[in-house]
Amino acid sequence: DRTTMKELELSSEELGLALQYSPTPGVPQLVSFLNSLQQREHAKDLNVNIANSNIKNSREENNYLPSQPSPEWNYDVSVTVGSQDGLCKAFEMLLDPFSQDDELFVESPTYPGALGFLRPYGCKLIPVPIDEHGIQPEQLSKLLQESSSSHSSSY
């Protein structure tokens, strides 16, 4: 809807930064802003006392948190350049390339782009039937009970 569109203006420094490769987690200023947003918007859900934390309201103070979240938070934000990049980062966090025991439960059928990364990675892929609502929970439960792996993940 063109009536709600706004023009984005970037300084030459911001444009230069936007057109460069960035660190793996993303452009530090964007990661910092997203961490601040996550903390501000989801603090109520995580029972964190904002008054006693280092969370700043970026709208009022125009001052974002450092790229690392405060000790009250057990997560961090990573910005990816696309779905393949995001999937690869997630798989690298969940799977051990040196383990002969890793299992990954995948939708059947699944996204073939993910298989391109997973097959050479060496984990055991366990297909889980899906229907119009997604993975069938009773089938996933049955497969998990039958699993002999000490380390399983689901995609």
Short mmCIF file of C-alpha atoms in Angstrom, two decimals:
data_model
loop_
_atom_site.label_atom_id
_atom_site.label_comp_id
_atom_site.label_asym_id
_atom_site.label_seq_id
_atom_site.Cartn_x
_atom_site.Cartn_y
_atom_site.Cartn_z
CA ASP A 1 0.00 0.00 0.00
CA ARG A 2 1.72 3.17 -1.21
CA THR A 3 -0.13 5.39 1.27
CA THR A 4 1.78 3.88 4.20
CA MET A 5 5.17 3.67 2.51
CA LYS A 6 7.95 5.90 3.83
CA GLU A 7 11.11 6.93 2.08
CA LEU A 8 14.29 5.62 3.64
CA GLU A 9 17.22 8.00 3.70
CA LEU A 10 20.75 6.81 4.31
CA SER A 11 23.84 8.90 4.82
CA SER A 12 26.80 8.09 2.58
CA GLU A 13 28.45 6.38 5.59
CA GLU A 14 25.34 4.24 6.24
CA LEU A 15 25.03 3.38 2.55
CA GLY A 16 28.70 2.36 2.45
CA LEU A 17 28.16 0.13 5.48
CA ALA A 18 24.99 -1.40 4.02
CA LEU A 19 26.76 -2.35 0.79
CA GLN A 20 29.67 -4.15 2.51
CA TYR A 21 29.99 -7.67 3.83
CA SER A 22 29.27 -7.60 7.53
CA PRO A 23 30.45 -9.66 10.49
CA THR A 24 28.82 -13.10 10.77
CA PRO A 25 26.09 -12.08 13.26
CA GLY A 26 25.15 -9.07 11.10
CA VAL A 27 25.84 -5.34 10.98
CA PRO A 28 26.67 -4.46 14.62
CA GLN A 29 24.31 -1.44 14.76
CA LEU A 30 21.41 -3.55 13.42
CA VAL A 31 22.15 -6.44 15.80
CA SER A 32 22.32 -3.97 18.68
CA PHE A 33 18.98 -2.42 17.68
CA LEU A 34 17.33 -5.87 17.35
CA ASN A 35 18.69 -6.99 20.74
CA SER A 36 17.29 -3.83 22.28
CA LEU A 37 13.94 -4.37 20.56
CA GLN A 38 13.76 -8.02 21.68
CA GLN A 39 14.57 -7.10 25.25
CA ARG A 40 12.12 -4.21 25.37
CA GLU A 41 9.25 -6.03 23.68
CA HIS A 42 9.64 -9.43 25.33
CA ALA A 43 10.83 -8.53 28.84
CA LYS A 44 7.31 -8.88 30.19
CA ASP A 45 7.18 -12.44 28.86
CA LEU A 46 10.50 -13.36 30.48
CA ASN A 47 9.74 -11.82 33.90
CA VAL A 48 12.71 -9.47 33.72
CA ASN A 49 12.61 -6.30 35.79
CA ILE A 50 13.38 -3.61 33.22
CA ALA A 51 13.87 -0.94 35.89
CA ASN A 52 16.80 -2.90 37.34
CA SER A 53 18.36 -3.93 34.04
CA ASN A 54 20.53 -2.12 31.52
CA ILE A 55 17.70 -1.98 28.96
CA LYS A 56 17.29 1.46 27.40
CA ASN A 57 14.32 2.67 25.44
CA SER A 58 15.88 3.31 22.04
CA ARG A 59 12.95 5.43 20.86
CA GLU A 60 13.32 7.92 23.70
CA GLU A 61 17.09 7.88 24.18
CA ASN A 62 18.18 6.98 20.63
CA ASN A 63 20.85 4.91 22.38
CA TYR A 64 21.02 1.21 21.62
CA LEU A 65 22.45 -1.58 23.69
CA PRO A 66 25.82 -3.07 22.88
CA SER A 67 25.62 -6.04 20.50
CA GLN A 68 25.85 -8.46 23.44
CA PRO A 69 22.64 -8.87 25.46
CA SER A 70 22.64 -8.16 29.17
CA PRO A 71 23.26 -11.00 31.66
CA GLU A 72 19.50 -11.31 32.25
CA TRP A 73 19.10 -12.65 28.70
CA ASN A 74 20.01 -16.14 27.60
CA TYR A 75 19.97 -15.50 23.84
CA ASP A 76 21.46 -13.28 21.18
CA VAL A 77 20.32 -12.10 17.76
CA SER A 78 21.99 -13.09 14.52
CA VAL A 79 20.97 -11.52 11.22
CA THR A 80 21.29 -13.73 8.17
CA VAL A 81 21.49 -12.86 4.49
CA GLY A 82 18.84 -15.38 3.50
CA SER A 83 17.13 -18.64 4.35
CA GLN A 84 20.07 -20.85 3.33
CA ASP A 85 22.45 -18.84 5.52
CA GLY A 86 20.04 -19.04 8.46
CA LEU A 87 19.53 -22.78 8.04
CA CYS A 88 23.27 -23.43 7.82
CA LYS A 89 23.92 -21.42 10.99
CA ALA A 90 21.16 -23.27 12.86
CA PHE A 91 22.39 -26.68 11.72
CA GLU A 92 25.97 -25.81 12.66
CA MET A 93 24.77 -24.93 16.18
CA LEU A 94 22.71 -28.09 16.59
CA LEU A 95 24.81 -30.77 14.90
CA ASP A 96 28.26 -32.16 15.60
CA PRO A 97 30.10 -33.04 12.37
CA PHE A 98 32.33 -35.46 14.30
CA SER A 99 29.48 -37.37 15.92
CA GLN A 100 28.28 -40.65 14.51
CA ASP A 101 25.22 -40.32 16.74
CA ASP A 102 23.48 -37.09 15.62
CA GLU A 103 19.94 -37.49 14.33
CA LEU A 104 17.86 -34.82 12.69
CA PHE A 105 14.12 -35.30 12.34
CA VAL A 106 12.99 -33.65 9.09
CA GLU A 107 9.62 -33.09 7.50
CA SER A 108 8.89 -35.51 4.71
CA PRO A 109 8.87 -34.06 2.14
CA THR A 110 11.35 -31.39 3.19
CA TYR A 111 13.06 -28.39 1.66
CA PRO A 112 15.67 -29.78 -0.77
CA GLY A 113 18.00 -26.83 -0.16
CA ALA A 114 18.44 -28.01 3.42
CA LEU A 115 19.33 -31.51 2.26
CA GLY A 116 22.18 -30.09 0.19
CA PHE A 117 23.85 -29.02 3.42
CA LEU A 118 22.74 -31.90 5.64
CA ARG A 119 23.68 -34.94 3.56
CA PRO A 120 27.43 -34.24 3.50
CA TYR A 121 27.29 -33.15 7.15
CA GLY A 122 26.89 -36.78 8.16
CA CYS A 123 23.95 -36.76 10.53
CA LYS A 124 21.24 -39.40 10.30
CA LEU A 125 18.13 -37.88 8.69
CA ILE A 126 14.86 -39.29 10.02
CA PRO A 127 11.81 -38.42 7.87
CA VAL A 128 8.67 -37.39 9.76
CA PRO A 129 5.34 -37.51 7.89
CA ILE A 130 3.46 -34.25 7.49
CA ASP A 131 -0.10 -33.37 6.63
CA GLU A 132 -1.83 -30.09 5.83
CA HIS A 133 -1.07 -28.87 9.39
CA GLY A 134 2.65 -29.72 9.38
CA ILE A 135 4.55 -32.44 11.23
CA GLN A 136 2.26 -35.11 12.65
CA PRO A 137 2.96 -34.95 16.41
CA GLU A 138 2.00 -38.58 17.09
CA GLN A 139 4.44 -39.75 14.38
CA LEU A 140 7.22 -37.53 15.74
CA SER A 141 6.59 -38.85 19.25
CA LYS A 142 6.77 -42.45 18.03
CA LEU A 143 10.02 -41.80 16.13
CA LEU A 144 11.57 -40.06 19.15
CA GLN A 145 10.73 -43.05 21.36
CA GLU A 146 12.36 -45.38 18.82
CA SER A 147 15.48 -43.22 18.56
CA SER A 148 18.70 -44.59 20.00
CA SER A 149 20.60 -41.31 19.65
CA SER A 150 21.75 -39.32 22.66
CA HIS A 151 21.54 -36.14 20.55
CA SER A 152 18.51 -35.45 18.37
CA SER A 153 17.15 -32.29 16.81
CA SER A 154 14.15 -31.47 14.66
CA TYR A 155 13.95 -29.33 11.51
#
